[in-house]
Coordinates of C-alpha atoms in Angstrom, one line a residue:
M274 CA 39.4 -13.9 26.0
A275 CA 35.8 -14.7 25.0
N276 CA 34.9 -11.0 25.0
R277 CA 37.8 -9.8 22.8
A278 CA 36.2 -10.7 19.5
P279 CA 33.1 -8.7 20.1
R280 CA 35.2 -5.8 21.4
R281 CA 37.4 -5.9 18.3
K282 CA 34.3 -5.9 16.1
R283 CA 32.8 -2.9 17.9
R284 CA 36.1 -1.1 17.7
K285 CA 36.3 -1.8 13.9
Q286 CA 32.7 -0.5 13.5
K287 CA 33.5 2.7 15.3
Q288 CA 36.6 3.2 13.1
E289 CA 34.5 2.7 10.0
K290 CA 31.9 5.1 11.2
A291 CA 34.5 7.8 11.9
F292 CA 36.0 7.2 8.4
E293 CA 32.5 7.4 6.9
A294 CA 31.8 10.6 8.8
K295 CA 35.0 12.2 7.4
Q296 CA 34.1 11.2 3.8
I297 CA 30.5 12.4 4.2
S298 CA 31.7 15.8 5.3
T299 CA 33.7 16.1 2.1
R300 CA 30.8 15.0 0.0
R301 CA 28.1 16.9 1.9
P302 CA 27.2 19.5 -0.7
F303 CA 26.7 16.8 -3.4
L304 CA 24.6 14.7 -1.1
F305 CA 22.6 17.6 0.1
F306 CA 21.7 18.7 -3.5
A307 CA 21.0 15.2 -4.6
L308 CA 18.7 14.5 -1.6
A309 CA 17.0 17.9 -2.0
G310 CA 16.4 17.1 -5.7
L311 CA 14.8 13.8 -5.0
L312 CA 12.6 15.2 -2.3
L313 CA 11.5 18.1 -4.4
A314 CA 10.9 15.8 -7.4
G315 CA 8.7 13.5 -5.3
V316 CA 6.2 16.2 -4.5
P317 CA 4.9 17.2 -7.9
V318 CA 4.6 13.6 -9.2
R319 CA 2.3 12.9 -6.2
L320 CA 0.1 15.9 -7.0
S321 CA -0.1 15.8 -10.7
S322 CA -3.4 13.8 -11.1
L323 CA -5.4 14.6 -8.0
D324 CA -8.3 16.2 -9.9
R325 CA -9.1 13.2 -12.2
S326 CA -12.4 11.4 -11.7
L327 CA -12.8 8.9 -8.9
W328 CA -13.2 5.3 -10.1
L329 CA -15.3 2.5 -8.6
D330 CA -13.0 1.6 -5.6
E331 CA -12.6 5.3 -4.7
A332 CA -16.2 6.3 -5.3
W333 CA -17.7 4.1 -2.7
V334 CA -15.1 5.3 -0.1
A335 CA -16.1 8.9 -1.1
N336 CA -19.8 8.1 -0.7
S337 CA -19.1 6.6 2.7
I338 CA -17.2 9.7 3.8
Q339 CA -20.2 11.8 2.8
S340 CA -22.6 9.7 4.9
A341 CA -24.9 11.6 7.3
S342 CA -23.0 10.5 10.4
L343 CA -19.6 9.1 11.4
Y344 CA -21.4 5.8 12.4
Q345 CA -22.8 5.5 8.9
S346 CA -19.4 6.1 7.4
F347 CA -17.9 3.2 9.4
Y348 CA -20.8 0.9 8.5
Y349 CA -21.7 2.2 5.0
D350 CA -25.0 0.8 3.9
H351 CA -24.1 0.1 0.3
W352 CA -20.6 -1.4 0.6
L353 CA -18.5 -3.3 3.1
Q354 CA -16.2 -0.7 4.7
T355 CA -12.6 -2.0 4.6
T356 CA -11.1 1.4 5.1
P357 CA -9.5 2.0 8.6
P358 CA -11.5 4.3 10.9
L359 CA -8.9 7.1 11.4
F360 CA -8.6 7.4 7.6
I361 CA -12.4 7.9 7.3
T362 CA -12.4 10.3 10.2
I363 CA -9.6 12.5 8.9
S364 CA -11.1 12.5 5.4
R365 CA -14.5 13.6 6.7
L366 CA -12.8 16.5 8.5
I367 CA -11.0 17.5 5.3
T368 CA -14.1 17.4 3.1
N369 CA -16.1 19.3 5.8
L370 CA -13.5 22.1 5.7
F371 CA -12.6 22.2 2.0
G372 CA -15.6 20.7 0.2
T373 CA -16.1 17.5 -1.7
S374 CA -13.9 18.0 -4.8
N375 CA -11.7 15.2 -6.2
I376 CA -8.7 17.0 -4.8
A377 CA -10.2 17.3 -1.3
F378 CA -11.1 13.6 -1.3
R379 CA -7.5 12.7 -2.2
A380 CA -5.8 15.2 0.0
L381 CA -5.1 12.7 2.9
P382 CA -3.4 10.1 0.6
A383 CA -1.4 12.8 -1.1
L384 CA -0.2 14.3 2.1
A385 CA 0.7 10.9 3.5
G386 CA 2.6 10.1 0.3
I387 CA 4.7 13.3 0.6
A388 CA 5.3 12.9 4.3
S389 CA 6.4 9.3 3.6
I390 CA 9.2 10.5 1.4
L391 CA 10.6 12.6 4.2
L392 CA 10.2 9.9 6.9
F393 CA 11.7 7.2 4.6
S394 CA 14.7 9.4 3.9
V395 CA 15.3 9.7 7.7
V396 CA 15.3 5.9 8.1
A397 CA 17.4 5.3 5.0
L398 CA 20.1 7.7 6.0
R399 CA 20.3 6.1 9.5
L400 CA 20.4 2.6 8.3
L401 CA 22.5 2.8 5.1
K402 CA 25.6 4.5 3.9
P403 CA 24.9 7.7 2.0
S404 CA 25.2 6.4 -1.6
Y405 CA 23.1 3.3 -0.9
A406 CA 20.6 5.4 1.0
M407 CA 20.2 7.7 -2.0
T408 CA 19.5 4.6 -4.2
A409 CA 16.8 3.5 -1.7
I410 CA 15.3 7.0 -1.6
L411 CA 15.4 7.1 -5.4
L412 CA 13.5 3.8 -5.7
F413 CA 11.0 4.9 -3.1
V414 CA 10.3 8.4 -4.6
F415 CA 9.7 7.2 -8.1
N416 CA 8.0 3.9 -7.5
P417 CA 4.9 4.1 -9.8
R418 CA 2.6 2.2 -7.4
L419 CA 3.4 4.6 -4.5
I420 CA 2.8 7.6 -6.9
L421 CA -0.5 6.1 -8.0
Y422 CA -1.7 5.3 -4.4
S423 CA -0.7 8.7 -3.2
Q424 CA -3.4 10.0 -5.6
S425 CA -6.0 7.5 -4.9
L426 CA -8.8 7.6 -2.3
K427 CA -7.7 4.4 -0.7
Q428 CA -5.8 3.5 2.4
Y429 CA -2.7 2.2 0.7
S430 CA -0.7 5.5 0.9
T431 CA -1.5 5.8 4.6
D432 CA -0.4 2.2 5.0
V433 CA 3.0 3.1 3.7
F434 CA 3.0 6.2 5.8
S435 CA 2.3 4.2 8.9
T436 CA 5.1 1.7 8.2
V437 CA 7.8 4.4 7.8
S438 CA 6.4 6.5 10.7
F439 CA 6.7 3.5 13.1
M440 CA 10.1 2.7 11.7
V441 CA 11.2 6.3 12.4
L442 CA 9.9 6.1 16.0
G443 CA 11.6 2.7 16.4
H444 CA 15.0 4.0 15.3
M445 CA 14.6 7.2 17.4
Y446 CA 13.9 5.0 20.4
M447 CA 16.9 2.7 19.7
E448 CA 19.1 5.8 19.5
R449 CA 17.8 7.6 22.6
R450 CA 16.6 4.6 24.7
T451 CA 14.7 6.8 27.1
D452 CA 11.3 6.4 28.7
R453 CA 10.0 9.4 26.9
W454 CA 10.7 7.8 23.5
F455 CA 9.3 4.5 24.6
Y456 CA 6.0 6.2 25.4
A457 CA 6.2 8.1 22.1
L458 CA 6.6 4.7 20.4
L459 CA 3.7 3.3 22.3
A460 CA 1.4 6.2 21.5
G461 CA 2.5 6.1 17.8
F462 CA 1.7 2.4 17.6
M463 CA -1.8 3.0 19.0
A464 CA -2.6 6.0 16.7
L465 CA -1.2 4.4 13.6
S466 CA -3.1 1.2 14.2
F467 CA -6.3 3.0 13.7
L468 CA -5.0 4.7 10.5
A469 CA -3.5 1.5 9.0
Y470 CA -4.5 -2.1 10.1
P471 CA -1.1 -3.6 9.2
T472 CA 0.6 -1.5 12.0
I473 CA -0.4 -4.4 14.3
L474 CA 2.4 -6.4 12.7
F475 CA 4.9 -4.2 14.6
F476 CA 3.6 -5.4 17.9
P477 CA 6.5 -7.8 18.5
F478 CA 8.9 -4.9 18.2
L479 CA 6.9 -3.0 20.8
L480 CA 7.5 -6.0 23.2
Y481 CA 11.2 -6.0 22.3
A482 CA 11.5 -2.3 22.9
A483 CA 9.9 -2.7 26.4
V484 CA 12.8 -4.9 27.6
A485 CA 15.7 -4.2 25.2
R486 CA 17.0 -1.1 27.0
F487 CA 17.8 -2.9 30.2
A488 CA 21.0 -4.9 30.4
V489 CA 20.0 -7.8 32.6
R490 CA 22.7 -10.2 33.6
P491 CA 22.2 -13.4 35.7
D492 CA 25.5 -13.0 37.5
T493 CA 24.8 -9.5 38.8
G494 CA 21.2 -9.8 39.7
V495 CA 18.3 -7.4 39.0
D496 CA 17.2 -4.6 41.3
R497 CA 13.5 -4.2 42.0
R498 CA 13.2 -0.9 40.3
T499 CA 14.4 -2.4 37.0
V500 CA 12.0 -5.3 37.4
Y501 CA 9.2 -2.9 38.0
R502 CA 10.0 -0.8 35.0
I503 CA 10.3 -3.8 32.7
G504 CA 7.0 -5.1 34.0
L505 CA 5.3 -1.8 33.6
R506 CA 6.5 -1.4 30.0
L507 CA 5.5 -5.0 29.1
A508 CA 2.1 -4.5 30.7
L509 CA 1.5 -1.2 28.7
A510 CA 2.7 -2.8 25.5
V511 CA 0.5 -5.8 25.9
A512 CA -2.4 -3.7 26.9
A513 CA -1.9 -1.4 23.9
G514 CA -1.7 -4.3 21.5
C515 CA -4.8 -6.0 22.9
F516 CA -6.7 -2.8 22.9
V517 CA -6.1 -1.7 19.3
G518 CA -6.4 -5.3 18.1
A519 CA -9.8 -5.8 19.8
I520 CA -11.2 -2.4 18.9
N521 CA -10.2 -2.8 15.2
Y522 CA -11.4 -6.3 14.9
W523 CA -14.7 -6.3 16.8
F524 CA -15.9 -2.8 15.9
F525 CA -14.5 -2.3 12.3
I526 CA -13.3 -5.5 10.7
Q527 CA -15.7 -8.2 11.9
P528 CA -18.9 -6.1 11.1
N529 CA -17.5 -5.5 7.6
K530 CA -16.8 -9.1 6.7
S531 CA -18.9 -11.4 4.6
P532 CA -18.6 -14.8 2.9
A533 CA -18.4 -13.0 -0.5
L534 CA -15.3 -10.9 0.7
V535 CA -13.7 -14.1 2.0
E536 CA -14.3 -15.8 -1.3
F537 CA -12.9 -12.8 -3.2
F538 CA -9.5 -13.2 -1.6
L539 CA -9.6 -17.0 -1.5
E540 CA -6.7 -17.3 -4.0
G541 CA -4.5 -15.5 -1.5
F542 CA -4.5 -18.5 0.9
H543 CA -2.9 -21.9 0.6
Q544 CA -5.7 -24.4 0.1
G545 CA -3.8 -27.5 1.5
G546 CA -2.1 -30.3 -0.3
S547 CA 1.4 -31.7 -0.3
M548 CA 4.5 -30.0 1.0
S549 CA 5.7 -29.3 -2.6
E550 CA 2.4 -27.4 -3.2
F551 CA 2.9 -25.5 0.0
L552 CA 6.4 -24.5 -0.9
K553 CA 5.4 -23.6 -4.5
F554 CA 2.6 -21.3 -3.2
Y555 CA 4.9 -19.3 -0.9
G556 CA 7.8 -19.5 -3.4
R557 CA 5.7 -17.9 -6.0
R558 CA 4.6 -15.2 -3.6
L559 CA 8.2 -14.4 -2.7
L560 CA 9.2 -14.2 -6.4
T561 CA 6.7 -11.3 -6.7
V562 CA 9.0 -9.2 -4.4
P563 CA 11.3 -8.0 -7.2
G564 CA 8.2 -6.8 -9.1
M565 CA 8.0 -3.9 -6.7
L566 CA 11.6 -3.1 -7.5
F567 CA 11.4 -3.2 -11.3
F568 CA 13.0 -6.8 -11.4
G569 CA 9.8 -8.6 -12.3
G570 CA 9.1 -10.7 -15.4
P571 CA 10.7 -13.9 -16.7
G572 CA 14.3 -14.9 -16.6
P573 CA 16.8 -14.9 -13.7
L574 CA 16.3 -11.3 -12.5
P575 CA 13.5 -12.1 -10.0
F576 CA 15.8 -14.7 -8.4
V577 CA 18.6 -12.2 -8.2
G578 CA 16.3 -9.6 -6.7
V579 CA 15.0 -12.1 -4.1
L580 CA 18.6 -13.1 -3.2
I581 CA 19.7 -9.4 -2.7
V582 CA 16.6 -8.6 -0.6
F583 CA 17.2 -11.8 1.5
M584 CA 20.8 -10.7 2.1
G585 CA 19.5 -7.3 3.1
F586 CA 17.2 -8.8 5.7
L587 CA 20.1 -10.9 7.0
Y588 CA 22.7 -8.1 7.1
P589 CA 21.6 -6.4 10.4
W590 CA 21.7 -9.7 12.2
L591 CA 25.3 -10.2 10.9
R592 CA 26.3 -6.8 12.2
R593 CA 25.3 -7.5 15.8
T594 CA 28.3 -7.5 18.1
T595 CA 26.5 -9.0 21.1
L596 CA 23.0 -10.5 21.7
P597 CA 21.6 -7.3 23.3
D598 CA 23.0 -5.1 20.5
L599 CA 19.9 -2.9 20.5
E600 CA 20.6 -0.8 17.4
N601 CA 21.2 -3.7 15.0
S602 CA 18.8 -6.1 16.5
G603 CA 16.1 -3.5 16.5
A604 CA 16.8 -2.6 12.9
A605 CA 16.7 -6.3 11.9
I606 CA 13.3 -6.8 13.7
L607 CA 11.8 -3.7 12.1
L608 CA 12.9 -4.7 8.7
A609 CA 11.6 -8.3 9.0
L610 CA 8.3 -7.8 10.7
P611 CA 6.1 -6.6 7.9
I612 CA 6.9 -9.4 5.5
A613 CA 7.3 -12.1 8.2
G614 CA 4.1 -11.0 9.9
S615 CA 2.2 -11.0 6.6
I616 CA 3.3 -14.6 6.0
A617 CA 2.5 -15.6 9.6
L618 CA -1.0 -14.2 9.4
N619 CA -1.5 -15.8 6.1
L620 CA -0.6 -19.2 7.6
L621 CA -3.1 -18.6 10.3
G622 CA -5.8 -17.8 7.7
M623 CA -6.2 -14.2 8.8
F624 CA -4.6 -12.2 6.0
P625 CA -4.6 -12.9 2.2
L626 CA -1.3 -13.1 0.4
P627 CA -2.1 -12.5 -3.3
G628 CA 1.5 -11.4 -4.0
F629 CA 3.9 -8.8 -2.6
D630 CA 3.3 -6.7 -5.7
H631 CA -0.4 -6.5 -4.8
R632 CA -1.8 -3.2 -3.4
L633 CA -2.9 -4.9 -0.2
L634 CA 0.8 -5.5 0.6
V635 CA 2.2 -2.2 -0.5
F636 CA 2.9 -1.4 3.2
V637 CA 5.8 -3.8 3.0
F638 CA 7.5 -1.8 0.2
P639 CA 9.6 0.5 2.5
T640 CA 11.2 -2.5 4.2
L641 CA 11.7 -4.3 0.9
V642 CA 13.5 -1.4 -0.7
L643 CA 15.6 -0.8 2.4
A644 CA 16.5 -4.5 2.5
F645 CA 17.4 -4.4 -1.2
A646 CA 19.7 -1.4 -0.7
L647 CA 21.3 -3.2 2.4
G648 CA 21.8 -6.3 0.3
L649 CA 23.6 -4.3 -2.4
Q650 CA 25.7 -2.6 0.2
H651 CA 26.7 -5.9 1.7
L652 CA 27.5 -7.4 -1.7
A653 CA 29.7 -4.4 -2.5
R654 CA 31.4 -4.8 0.9
L655 CA 32.1 -8.5 0.3
A656 CA 33.5 -7.8 -3.2
C657 CA 35.7 -4.9 -2.0
D658 CA 37.0 -7.0 0.9
F659 CA 37.9 -9.7 -1.6
I660 CA 39.7 -7.2 -3.8
A661 CA 41.5 -5.7 -0.9
S662 CA 42.8 -9.1 0.2
R663 CA 44.4 -9.4 -3.2
I664 CA 45.5 -5.8 -3.8
E665 CA 47.2 -4.2 -0.8
S666 CA 46.7 -0.6 -2.1
F667 CA 43.0 -1.0 -2.6
K668 CA 40.8 0.7 0.1
T669 CA 37.7 -1.2 0.9
M670 CA 35.7 1.9 2.0
T671 CA 36.6 3.9 -1.1
G672 CA 35.6 1.0 -3.4
E673 CA 32.4 0.4 -1.5
N674 CA 31.5 4.1 -1.9
V675 CA 32.4 4.1 -5.6
V676 CA 30.1 1.1 -6.2
G677 CA 27.3 2.8 -4.3
A678 CA 27.6 6.0 -6.4
T679 CA 27.7 3.9 -9.6
V680 CA 24.6 2.0 -8.6
F681 CA 22.8 5.3 -7.8
A682 CA 23.8 7.0 -11.0
G683 CA 22.9 3.9 -13.1
T684 CA 19.5 3.6 -11.3
A685 CA 18.8 7.3 -11.9
I686 CA 19.7 7.0 -15.6
L687 CA 17.5 3.9 -16.1
G688 CA 14.6 5.6 -14.2
L689 CA 14.9 8.7 -16.3
L690 CA 14.8 6.7 -19.5
A691 CA 11.8 4.7 -18.3
Y692 CA 9.8 7.8 -17.3
S693 CA 10.7 9.7 -20.5
S694 CA 9.7 6.8 -22.7
V695 CA 6.8 5.2 -20.8
G696 CA 5.8 7.6 -18.1
L697 CA 3.1 7.0 -15.4
Q698 CA 0.1 6.8 -17.7
P699 CA 0.1 2.9 -18.0
Y700 CA -0.3 2.7 -14.2
F701 CA -3.1 5.3 -14.1
A702 CA -4.8 3.8 -17.2
E703 CA -5.8 0.6 -15.3
E704 CA -8.0 2.7 -12.9
R705 CA -9.0 5.5 -15.3
E706 CA -12.7 6.2 -15.4
D707 CA -13.9 9.6 -16.5
S708 CA -17.1 9.1 -14.5
E709 CA -17.5 12.8 -13.5
Q710 CA -17.4 13.8 -17.1
A711 CA -19.8 11.0 -17.9
V712 CA -22.4 12.2 -15.4
A713 CA -22.0 15.8 -16.7
Y714 CA -22.6 14.5 -20.2
L715 CA -25.8 12.7 -19.2
A716 CA -27.0 15.7 -17.2
Q717 CA -26.8 17.8 -20.3
R718 CA -28.6 15.4 -22.7
V719 CA -31.0 13.1 -20.8
Q720 CA -34.6 14.3 -21.1
A721 CA -37.4 14.0 -18.6
N722 CA -39.1 11.1 -20.5
D723 CA -35.9 9.1 -21.0
V724 CA -34.8 6.0 -19.1
L725 CA -31.3 5.8 -17.7
Y726 CA -29.8 2.4 -16.9
V727 CA -26.8 2.6 -14.5
H728 CA -24.8 -0.7 -14.5
S729 CA -23.7 -2.0 -11.1
S730 CA -20.1 -1.2 -12.1
M731 CA -21.0 2.5 -12.2
R732 CA -23.5 2.7 -9.4
E733 CA -21.2 4.3 -6.8
Q734 CA -19.7 6.7 -9.2
F735 CA -23.1 7.9 -10.4
R736 CA -24.3 8.3 -6.8
L737 CA -21.2 10.4 -6.0
Y738 CA -21.3 12.8 -9.0
S739 CA -25.0 13.1 -9.4
R740 CA -25.2 14.8 -6.0
T741 CA -23.6 17.9 -7.6
T742 CA -24.7 17.3 -11.2
P743 CA -28.2 15.7 -11.1
V744 CA -29.5 13.8 -14.1
N745 CA -33.2 14.6 -14.6
A746 CA -34.2 11.3 -16.2
G747 CA -37.8 10.1 -16.1
R748 CA -36.6 6.8 -14.6
I749 CA -33.3 5.6 -13.3
V750 CA -32.7 1.9 -13.2
Y751 CA -29.9 0.6 -11.1
G752 CA -28.5 -2.7 -12.5
K753 CA -28.0 -5.8 -10.5
V754 CA -25.9 -8.0 -12.8
G755 CA -22.1 -7.9 -13.0
M756 CA -21.8 -6.4 -9.5
P757 CA -18.2 -6.0 -8.3
C758 CA -17.2 -7.2 -4.8
C759 CA -18.4 -6.4 -2.3
P760 CA -21.7 -4.7 -1.5
R761 CA -23.1 -5.1 2.0
N762 CA -26.4 -6.7 1.0
D763 CA -27.9 -8.6 -2.0
Y764 CA -24.6 -9.5 -3.6
R765 CA -24.3 -12.2 -6.2
S766 CA -21.0 -13.1 -7.7
P767 CA -20.9 -12.5 -11.5
A768 CA -19.4 -16.0 -11.8
Q769 CA -22.8 -17.3 -10.7
E770 CA -24.7 -15.4 -13.4
S771 CA -25.8 -16.8 -16.7
L772 CA -26.7 -15.1 -20.0
I773 CA -30.3 -15.6 -19.1
D774 CA -29.9 -13.4 -16.0
I775 CA -28.4 -10.7 -18.1
A776 CA -31.1 -11.0 -20.7
D777 CA -33.8 -10.7 -18.0
E778 CA -32.2 -7.3 -17.1
V779 CA -32.0 -6.1 -20.6
A780 CA -35.6 -6.9 -21.8
P781 CA -37.5 -4.5 -19.5
L782 CA -35.3 -1.6 -20.5
A783 CA -36.5 -1.7 -24.1
E784 CA -40.1 -1.8 -23.0
A785 CA -39.7 1.0 -20.5
S786 CA -38.1 3.4 -23.0
N787 CA -40.9 3.3 -25.7
S788 CA -41.8 6.9 -25.0
G789 CA -38.2 8.3 -25.0
S790 CA -34.5 7.4 -25.3
L791 CA -32.7 4.7 -23.4
W792 CA -29.3 5.6 -21.9
L793 CA -26.7 3.1 -20.7
L794 CA -23.9 3.9 -18.2
M795 CA -21.3 1.3 -17.7
T796 CA -17.6 1.0 -16.9
D797 CA -15.4 0.4 -20.0
R798 CA -12.1 -0.4 -18.2
P799 CA -10.6 -3.4 -20.0
L800 CA -9.1 -4.7 -16.7
H801 CA -12.6 -4.9 -15.2
W802 CA -14.1 -7.0 -17.9
F803 CA -11.0 -9.1 -18.1
E804 CA -11.4 -10.0 -14.4
M805 CA -15.1 -10.5 -14.9
R806 CA -14.4 -12.9 -17.9
R807 CA -17.1 -11.3 -19.9
N808 CA -18.1 -7.9 -21.4
D809 CA -21.6 -6.7 -20.4
I810 CA -21.3 -3.8 -22.9
E811 CA -21.3 -6.3 -25.8
I812 CA -23.9 -8.5 -24.2
F813 CA -26.3 -5.5 -23.7
E814 CA -25.8 -4.2 -27.2
R815 CA -26.7 -7.5 -28.7
G816 CA -29.7 -7.9 -26.5
L817 CA -31.0 -4.4 -27.3
A818 CA -30.4 -5.0 -31.0
R819 CA -32.7 -8.0 -30.8
A820 CA -35.3 -5.8 -29.0
S821 CA -35.2 -3.3 -32.0
C822 CA -33.1 -0.7 -30.1
A823 CA -30.3 1.0 -32.1
R824 CA -27.5 3.0 -30.7
T825 CA -27.9 6.6 -31.8
G826 CA -25.0 8.3 -29.8
Q827 CA -22.1 7.6 -27.6
A828 CA -19.7 9.7 -25.5
R829 CA -16.0 9.3 -26.0
L830 CA -14.7 9.0 -22.5
A831 CA -11.8 7.1 -21.0
G832 CA -12.9 4.0 -19.1
V833 CA -16.7 4.8 -19.3
Y834 CA -19.4 3.7 -21.7
A835 CA -22.2 6.2 -22.0
A836 CA -24.5 5.6 -24.9
R837 CA -28.0 6.5 -26.2
F838 CA -30.4 4.0 -27.8
G839 CA -33.6 4.6 -29.7
C840 CA -36.1 1.7 -29.4
K841 CA -39.0 1.1 -31.8
P842 CA -42.4 1.1 -30.1
K843 CA -44.1 -2.2 -30.1

């Protein structure tokens, strides 16, 4: 008697799947063309701006890639290397084969972004009903942050790729349940861990997969062969987790840590206090989840978004028919691990949690959008079940599919309106620096007796592009004030600098340029100076004016200040 309820539940699920398969076959042409359209549309938007200039956070990664040896790339002299080792290795290979153009530098993130679309579609179509899967794919393909990071020389696109890759391997293992797929999962975990550090968060799923295949019952006993296979799998999983964790930490993370880097992310950790402050800290972080799904801002929408996502995380657990229900339990674990693991590591003081809309946590986005679509699907099912209980002729499955199609169509229309009116430029504008054009501008105009001052905010960009476009100045002065986080050596936080420190850097420039012109090269990104809580361009101009130096020319470039000053001899 006790087993009848789970059996009835499994029988009902099989009937639902058969009905869904019949409906999918009738709608297959529409689904095929819609899916193909989404996939094809996702490619050009991830290739549209590959050739723009690299900005500060990309430039130091590019310089490290161009180091003389792989060892120097991993331990870049001028900057703390926070990029995973496999990302650096593959990028060096690409630039060795195709040169050091902006496109070549960004080739790996772009390829990872395109591949992520295909892999995410595989997971979505396995986990969701077709119309809800299409909604999830739509949100994934046209998410502005994913598009931006697919065209940025940073590891965030490969972080997303690693998440969806492991999820595909996990779902393939849960479907096949063979030793071959377990070892493929194990190998994938190890390789992806060196490409994206957050892959280690999937380690609990690896342990689950090591034992989940075997139906062990106390009343029937366990044969020795089964015990041996479980023990071997667990030993290999633990060894793999310990190996990649130790290698990544001791050889790549620990040598690239500093007190300045820890202080930079200090706001991403709870600093103690009462239980109410603790709940407020993590509550605010959870409310940033809808911001990745276009539900951010004031009002009730963030709370609604969080509720739907929470229902999506809960849904696979509710679908389990028995405790060892491998497919639904595995899906639930895969969905929950990135966000639950991030919070757990943050509680341990090992991983910052500035907010789930921050680029550091973009790797959780695939699971968030899947949970959101699952939550919508579950809500639609509950609503349709309620209507069917009141109206006998109403078919739950048909109503659920109509709701899903309506949500997909509405999301597509809203997205089209947003892209046609706003576009992607606001997202790219925050990181827009025409540094390559600025260096070319200086190379054409700076004379042999001129002095060029390179602000610390443009040091890495100047080093990158002056390799191919040298600037023949009589003297090049690299600034020390206003330095962004985090150089490897001699770093001083801008918050510790005073106006006197800046004045001490300005004064020698006027004296050094008596025989020629003085050129200034600084970043002019508004977000940079907003975070610095000052504007060195204005401070330098006032200081030079007091030293009888007048601005005689300026380049009109996005995100870069390149100006010429003439100083009266004293």
